[in-house]
Amino acid sequence: MHFTREALSIDALVGESLSYCIRTAGLILEAPCNGLGLCGKCRVKAWGDLYPPESLENGFINAPDVRLACLARVRGEVWIELPSKGQPLKTINEGFAIEVAVDSCVKQVRLPPLERTVQPYLERLPYNTGSADLYRKVGQLERVGASELYGVLMDNRLIDLESEPGQILGVAVDIGTTGISAYLLDLATGEILQKQSCLNPQTEFGSDVLSRISYCLENSQGPDLLRTSILGKLNQLVLALTGETIRAKSVYQVVIAGNTTMLHFVLGVHPGSIARAPYRPVFLQQVDLKAREVGFLINPEGRVTLLPSASGYVGADILAGLVATAFDKKDHPALFLDIGTNGEIVANLGGRLIATSTAAGPALEGMNISCGCRAEEGAIDTFFIDDQLEFHFTTIGGTSPKGICGSGLIDITAAMVKHQLVLASGRFNPNLDPRLKATVRNKRFYLTDDLYISQKDIRQLQLAKGAIVAGITLLLEEAGFPLEAIEEAVIAGAFGYHINPESLRQIGFLPKGFKGTINFVGNSSAEGARLALLNQGVMAQIQDLKARIEVLELSTNPRFQDYFVKALGF
Amino acid sequence: MDKETLFREISHALVEFEVEKVAELAQETLRQNISAYETITEGLVTGMKEVGRLYEEEEYFLPEVLMCSDAFNAGLDVVNPHLDKDSLEKPIKMVIGVVEGDTHDIGKNLVRILSGASGFEVYDLGRDVPLDRFIEKAEEVGSDMICMSTLMTTTMDGMKIVINRLKERNLRDKYKVLIGGGPISQTFCDKIGADLYANDASSAVRKAKELMGRA
């Protein structure tokens, strides 16, 4: 098999899928549905001796030499052209956060000089000191001498020793299912020195949590592969943040927030039980491990902290976000929403915190949508129809439109509802405004000559918002709290950040009767990880939240279906 | 109103989910001594067939289907006490449930409702159903079909296990196995050797009838 773009050839066995060969070659192609042949997003150009496509594949391919990598199988010599990569994901590397004082568990101290005493130097110090690395360093210093000594303390343990005062660094990470964000912090001053973000490389094993767990169920090395994938990327990020390996050794703590499954993958723990009722994870509590034990290329005595989660589907990312936005301290009733394939919902009802999650499906991430795509260059991200019924849209990067991402989908749907292209039921209006008639053909609304929203796309969006609205309604009902009393909805995550709140209201993304304000807080999970890294009190507060928050499981609630169906309309 | 017009009106009112009107029209059939059997098959079931068609064509969505099925049941409640049970064709029996490990059951419920409205005798095992329970219940009630659903990729292999256990017990040919749910596809159906896959509730019912020779 020949990869034309990469000028690379490999041997493949007859009958192997293209996606398998791509992985074998060490190349990356995203496979959102993990090879089920459902999403059609792994299209590649391939020609040569391939088995002909079957009906499932035919449904997705419409041009010669275009095949689905997950279904097309090799019969002989094959040439393949992968799509050009390096499309940066538009994600947000910032978020709203409260201010906290700097009080990290990592501190630098001036140490007494090396005096001529009988007692070993380290054993005279008022700290715990036993480590081979430290002994080696003191051994060196005994030989060459040092006029000044500075130590790095973690809690009350001496973990490093230098002859000059260096920087003490920390890294805060949010591992999202789709994107990763990381900050480099000076732990003495609290200053953010660098930021980095990237696509989660695990997307090649499936775009959502469930398909990655499925991968682990089908492949015994799955958890290992997913661990290697994420750790490799995290170590790259640390290097990119610090600029050089030697400086990476000055990183003494990494604090990680993420959903429960992502945290399992960091440790290579099989997450299978999270994806089966009763959806039980292997661990929820905060995990503190030595960097070398986890495989982080920072100071080997440094600490890697995985923040605690509340349940299998209400993860550390949510708890971190709550703390970053001081959501738990709000003095008015409020909702906190983080919307992706799963929508997480937390309510603060007079100090009582209740959380749940609901299966929103991948529509809001541009998947399962005919012309959907991720928030990347060329994605339509805003849209409106003006009073003269002219269309206006923008694309990410300002390039020509190639697809529609989640925020675009919401804007477009809102415009369709507003201008009665669709009825409240979600059905295309049979009596269209004559001036708009030409834009609707075959139950498809055409924004451009080749980009459209189909009836099925509208249905997918209805399912997503129905799940979220039903989740909110049921949660409040369980708590015995009226919707009208909720004063604020806080929307976290990349999804909300780029969305027009008016469009959200137009399509009824929040339950009818919600009168409060809508505030977007961006990547509050990364912010929470940053605050926890800077301040031990915040870390303790997250643990306290984990203990306090009540978690409801909605899918087993007999009334969920009623609320869901009622919430589907616009 | 003659009989044919009455049936047409019932179908129409059902498709428009006019619950009370369907019930009133059903009363009218009783007053005219029209057989309950005919009212059901010619009026109510015909209406639900139309609902199924609209659903498959994406004109109707879950709320409309559920409202129509309310209208169907309102009509059925009126005429059912007068039904001559002997006139009925032996119904197709189906055992249905969401496979073990999954608690998402809205899709399954929709299949139950639509198949019930098409004259199936449905035994609903609920959600997170232990795999052996499908076979036990099918054996117990003398079912024709075993229907399994799941929304999660992580639990879909349970369907394959049920089929394998049917084979081990030499029961595979006794039942038609129908599968569906978000991650299920025709490819998966072929792979595990199920008899039928449908990608929505309405086509599930239509295809199940075809498979049983009742189209």
mmCIF file of N, CA and C in Angstrom, chain A residues 220-286:
data_model
loop_
_atom_site.group_PDB
_atom_site.id
_atom_site.type_symbol
_atom_site.label_atom_id
_atom_site.label_comp_id
_atom_site.label_asym_id
_atom_site.label_seq_id
_atom_site.Cartn_x
_atom_site.Cartn_y
_atom_site.Cartn_z
ATOM 1 N N SER A 220 -7.690 -5.995 23.201
ATOM 2 C CA SER A 220 -7.178 -6.173 24.554
ATOM 3 C C SER A 220 -6.096 -5.132 24.891
ATOM 4 N N GLN A 221 -5.368 -4.640 23.895
ATOM 5 C CA GLN A 221 -4.348 -3.622 24.217
ATOM 6 C C GLN A 221 -4.951 -2.222 24.217
ATOM 7 N N GLY A 222 -6.258 -2.112 24.033
ATOM 8 C CA GLY A 222 -6.918 -0.809 23.920
ATOM 9 C C GLY A 222 -6.520 0.190 24.995
ATOM 10 N N PRO A 223 -6.717 -0.152 26.276
ATOM 11 C CA PRO A 223 -6.390 0.836 27.318
ATOM 12 C C PRO A 223 -4.934 1.297 27.243
ATOM 13 N N ASP A 224 -4.022 0.373 26.908
ATOM 14 C CA ASP A 224 -2.614 0.725 26.772
ATOM 15 C C ASP A 224 -2.376 1.698 25.622
ATOM 16 N N LEU A 225 -3.014 1.383 24.468
ATOM 17 C CA LEU A 225 -2.847 2.238 23.297
ATOM 18 C C LEU A 225 -3.388 3.637 23.558
ATOM 19 N N LEU A 226 -4.549 3.698 24.209
ATOM 20 C CA LEU A 226 -5.143 5.003 24.478
ATOM 21 C C LEU A 226 -4.306 5.774 25.490
ATOM 22 N N ARG A 227 -3.725 5.052 26.454
ATOM 23 C CA ARG A 227 -2.842 5.700 27.425
ATOM 24 C C ARG A 227 -1.609 6.252 26.715
ATOM 25 N N THR A 228 -0.991 5.428 25.874
ATOM 26 C CA THR A 228 0.205 5.868 25.151
ATOM 27 C C THR A 228 -0.108 7.084 24.295
ATOM 28 N N SER A 229 -1.265 7.046 23.646
ATOM 29 C CA SER A 229 -1.675 8.137 22.779
ATOM 30 C C SER A 229 -1.787 9.449 23.556
ATOM 31 N N ILE A 230 -2.491 9.417 24.682
ATOM 32 C CA ILE A 230 -2.713 10.675 25.409
ATOM 33 C C ILE A 230 -1.434 11.121 26.117
ATOM 34 N N LEU A 231 -0.680 10.176 26.683
ATOM 35 C CA LEU A 231 0.539 10.558 27.394
ATOM 36 C C LEU A 231 1.565 11.148 26.440
ATOM 37 N N GLY A 232 1.678 10.545 25.265
ATOM 38 C CA GLY A 232 2.610 11.058 24.264
ATOM 39 C C GLY A 232 2.285 12.513 23.963
ATOM 40 N N LYS A 233 0.997 12.788 23.782
ATOM 41 C CA LYS A 233 0.578 14.153 23.464
ATOM 42 C C LYS A 233 0.803 15.083 24.648
ATOM 43 N N LEU A 234 0.510 14.614 25.858
ATOM 44 C CA LEU A 234 0.690 15.481 27.031
ATOM 45 C C LEU A 234 2.166 15.819 27.223
ATOM 46 N N ASN A 235 3.030 14.832 27.010
ATOM 47 C CA ASN A 235 4.466 15.117 27.124
ATOM 48 C C ASN A 235 4.934 16.095 26.054
ATOM 49 N N GLN A 236 4.388 15.949 24.847
ATOM 50 C CA GLN A 236 4.691 16.925 23.790
ATOM 51 C C GLN A 236 4.260 18.326 24.202
ATOM 52 N N LEU A 237 3.077 18.394 24.815
ATOM 53 C CA LEU A 237 2.564 19.700 25.244
ATOM 54 C C LEU A 237 3.466 20.310 26.303
ATOM 55 N N VAL A 238 3.916 19.489 27.253
ATOM 56 C CA VAL A 238 4.807 19.991 28.304
ATOM 57 C C VAL A 238 6.069 20.565 27.665
ATOM 58 N N LEU A 239 6.587 19.842 26.680
ATOM 59 C CA LEU A 239 7.790 20.326 25.985
ATOM 60 C C LEU A 239 7.511 21.619 25.231
ATOM 61 N N ALA A 240 6.377 21.661 24.558
ATOM 62 C CA ALA A 240 6.023 22.862 23.807
ATOM 63 C C ALA A 240 5.853 24.039 24.761
ATOM 64 N N LEU A 241 5.333 23.769 25.952
ATOM 65 C CA LEU A 241 5.114 24.842 26.921
ATOM 66 C C LEU A 241 6.418 25.336 27.514
ATOM 67 N N THR A 242 7.311 24.405 27.814
ATOM 68 C CA THR A 242 8.536 24.790 28.516
ATOM 69 C C THR A 242 9.645 25.120 27.536
ATOM 70 N N GLY A 243 9.540 24.638 26.315
ATOM 71 C CA GLY A 243 10.514 25.003 25.291
ATOM 72 C C GLY A 243 11.718 24.084 25.239
ATOM 73 N N GLU A 244 12.083 23.445 26.331
ATOM 74 C CA GLU A 244 13.255 22.561 26.296
ATOM 75 C C GLU A 244 13.149 21.522 27.403
ATOM 76 N N THR A 245 13.784 20.383 27.170
ATOM 77 C CA THR A 245 13.704 19.271 28.103
ATOM 78 C C THR A 245 14.190 19.662 29.495
ATOM 79 N N ILE A 246 15.287 20.458 29.516
ATOM 80 C CA ILE A 246 15.883 20.773 30.814
ATOM 81 C C ILE A 246 14.918 21.601 31.657
ATOM 82 N N ARG A 247 14.151 22.477 30.965
ATOM 83 C CA ARG A 247 13.193 23.309 31.701
ATOM 84 C C ARG A 247 11.991 22.471 32.141
ATOM 85 N N ALA A 248 11.683 21.429 31.360
ATOM 86 C CA ALA A 248 10.576 20.554 31.748
ATOM 87 C C ALA A 248 10.854 19.899 33.099
ATOM 88 N N LYS A 249 12.156 19.781 33.455
ATOM 89 C CA LYS A 249 12.502 19.190 34.763
ATOM 90 C C LYS A 249 12.167 20.136 35.910
ATOM 91 N N SER A 250 11.889 21.402 35.575
ATOM 92 C CA SER A 250 11.475 22.347 36.618
ATOM 93 C C SER A 250 9.964 22.350 36.822
ATOM 94 N N VAL A 251 9.285 21.481 36.080
ATOM 95 C CA VAL A 251 7.839 21.333 36.317
ATOM 96 C C VAL A 251 7.664 20.318 37.442
ATOM 97 N N TYR A 252 7.059 20.743 38.535
ATOM 98 C CA TYR A 252 6.958 19.882 39.717
ATOM 99 C C TYR A 252 5.554 19.342 39.948
ATOM 100 N N GLN A 253 4.595 19.928 39.284
ATOM 101 C CA GLN A 253 3.248 19.380 39.451
ATOM 102 C C GLN A 253 2.440 19.562 38.168
ATOM 103 N N VAL A 254 1.682 18.522 37.837
ATOM 104 C CA VAL A 254 0.723 18.607 36.735
ATOM 105 C C VAL A 254 -0.641 18.310 37.341
ATOM 106 N N VAL A 255 -1.580 19.217 37.144
ATOM 107 C CA VAL A 255 -2.941 18.975 37.639
ATOM 108 C C VAL A 255 -3.854 18.773 36.436
ATOM 109 N N ILE A 256 -4.570 17.662 36.429
ATOM 110 C CA ILE A 256 -5.381 17.302 35.262
ATOM 111 C C ILE A 256 -6.862 17.260 35.609
ATOM 112 N N ALA A 257 -7.642 17.983 34.808
ATOM 113 C CA ALA A 257 -9.097 17.856 34.869
ATOM 114 C C ALA A 257 -9.527 17.189 33.562
ATOM 115 N N GLY A 258 -10.665 16.551 33.584
ATOM 116 C CA GLY A 258 -11.158 15.901 32.366
ATOM 117 C C GLY A 258 -12.354 15.076 32.745
ATOM 118 N N ASN A 259 -13.038 14.537 31.755
ATOM 119 C CA ASN A 259 -14.155 13.685 32.135
ATOM 120 C C ASN A 259 -13.635 12.363 32.688
ATOM 121 N N THR A 260 -14.496 11.648 33.353
ATOM 122 C CA THR A 260 -14.072 10.476 34.120
ATOM 123 C C THR A 260 -13.342 9.464 33.231
ATOM 124 N N THR A 261 -13.844 9.276 32.013
ATOM 125 C CA THR A 261 -13.220 8.290 31.127
ATOM 126 C C THR A 261 -11.822 8.744 30.698
ATOM 127 N N MET A 262 -11.661 10.022 30.382
ATOM 128 C CA MET A 262 -10.344 10.525 29.981
ATOM 129 C C MET A 262 -9.322 10.297 31.104
ATOM 130 N N LEU A 263 -9.749 10.474 32.355
ATOM 131 C CA LEU A 263 -8.822 10.285 33.470
ATOM 132 C C LEU A 263 -8.444 8.811 33.598
ATOM 133 N N HIS A 264 -9.397 7.918 33.307
ATOM 134 C CA HIS A 264 -9.066 6.489 33.328
ATOM 135 C C HIS A 264 -7.991 6.192 32.284
ATOM 136 N N PHE A 265 -8.136 6.803 31.118
ATOM 137 C CA PHE A 265 -7.168 6.532 30.040
ATOM 138 C C PHE A 265 -5.759 7.020 30.400
ATOM 139 N N VAL A 266 -5.658 8.146 31.138
ATOM 140 C CA VAL A 266 -4.333 8.661 31.508
ATOM 141 C C VAL A 266 -3.560 7.590 32.288
ATOM 142 N N LEU A 267 -4.292 6.827 33.087
ATOM 143 C CA LEU A 267 -3.624 5.798 33.885
ATOM 144 C C LEU A 267 -3.672 4.433 33.202
ATOM 145 N N GLY A 268 -4.234 4.355 31.999
ATOM 146 C CA GLY A 268 -4.326 3.063 31.320
ATOM 147 C C GLY A 268 -5.304 2.116 31.996
ATOM 148 N N VAL A 269 -6.298 2.674 32.683
ATOM 149 C CA VAL A 269 -7.290 1.849 33.379
ATOM 150 C C VAL A 269 -8.446 1.539 32.422
ATOM 151 N N HIS A 270 -8.830 0.291 32.314
ATOM 152 C CA HIS A 270 -9.932 -0.092 31.429
ATOM 153 C C HIS A 270 -11.230 0.561 31.895
ATOM 154 N N PRO A 271 -11.859 1.363 31.055
ATOM 155 C CA PRO A 271 -13.050 2.089 31.505
ATOM 156 C C PRO A 271 -14.359 1.381 31.170
ATOM 157 N N GLY A 272 -14.293 0.086 30.815
ATOM 158 C CA GLY A 272 -15.480 -0.632 30.343
ATOM 159 C C GLY A 272 -16.697 -0.487 31.249
ATOM 160 N N SER A 273 -16.468 -0.515 32.571
ATOM 161 C CA SER A 273 -17.615 -0.515 33.486
ATOM 162 C C SER A 273 -18.358 0.823 33.472
ATOM 163 N N ILE A 274 -17.700 1.897 32.980
ATOM 164 C CA ILE A 274 -18.382 3.201 32.923
ATOM 165 C C ILE A 274 -19.484 3.161 31.856
ATOM 166 N N ALA A 275 -19.317 2.265 30.886
ATOM 167 C CA ALA A 275 -20.232 2.250 29.749
ATOM 168 C C ALA A 275 -21.269 1.144 29.843
ATOM 169 N N ARG A 276 -21.495 0.625 31.018
ATOM 170 C CA ARG A 276 -22.551 -0.378 31.222
ATOM 171 C C ARG A 276 -23.303 0.000 32.474
ATOM 172 N N ALA A 277 -24.615 -0.084 32.437
ATOM 173 C CA ALA A 277 -25.384 0.162 33.661
ATOM 174 C C ALA A 277 -24.807 -0.760 34.728
ATOM 175 N N PRO A 278 -24.632 -0.308 35.955
ATOM 176 C CA PRO A 278 -24.950 1.020 36.516
ATOM 177 C C PRO A 278 -23.875 2.085 36.302
ATOM 178 N N TYR A 279 -23.096 2.000 35.241
ATOM 179 C CA TYR A 279 -22.153 3.052 34.854
ATOM 180 C C TYR A 279 -21.150 3.394 35.968
ATOM 181 N N ARG A 280 -20.519 2.349 36.495
ATOM 182 C CA ARG A 280 -19.623 2.538 37.640
ATOM 183 C C ARG A 280 -18.172 2.678 37.182
ATOM 184 N N PRO A 281 -17.499 3.782 37.577
ATOM 185 C CA PRO A 281 -16.081 3.933 37.225
ATOM 186 C C PRO A 281 -15.192 3.104 38.152
ATOM 187 N N VAL A 282 -13.905 2.988 37.785
ATOM 188 C CA VAL A 282 -12.956 2.273 38.651
ATOM 189 C C VAL A 282 -12.502 3.182 39.795
ATOM 190 N N PHE A 283 -12.376 4.480 39.517
ATOM 191 C CA PHE A 283 -12.044 5.414 40.599
ATOM 192 C C PHE A 283 -12.711 6.763 40.357
ATOM 193 N N LEU A 284 -13.011 7.438 41.447
ATOM 194 C CA LEU A 284 -13.567 8.790 41.375
ATOM 195 C C LEU A 284 -12.710 9.773 42.154
ATOM 196 N N GLN A 285 -12.054 9.278 43.208
ATOM 197 C CA GLN A 285 -11.375 10.209 44.114
ATOM 198 C C GLN A 285 -10.131 10.821 43.476
ATOM 199 N N GLN A 286 -9.637 11.877 44.120
ATOM 200 C CA GLN A 286 -8.425 12.517 43.613
ATOM 201 C C GLN A 286 -7.264 11.542 43.674
#
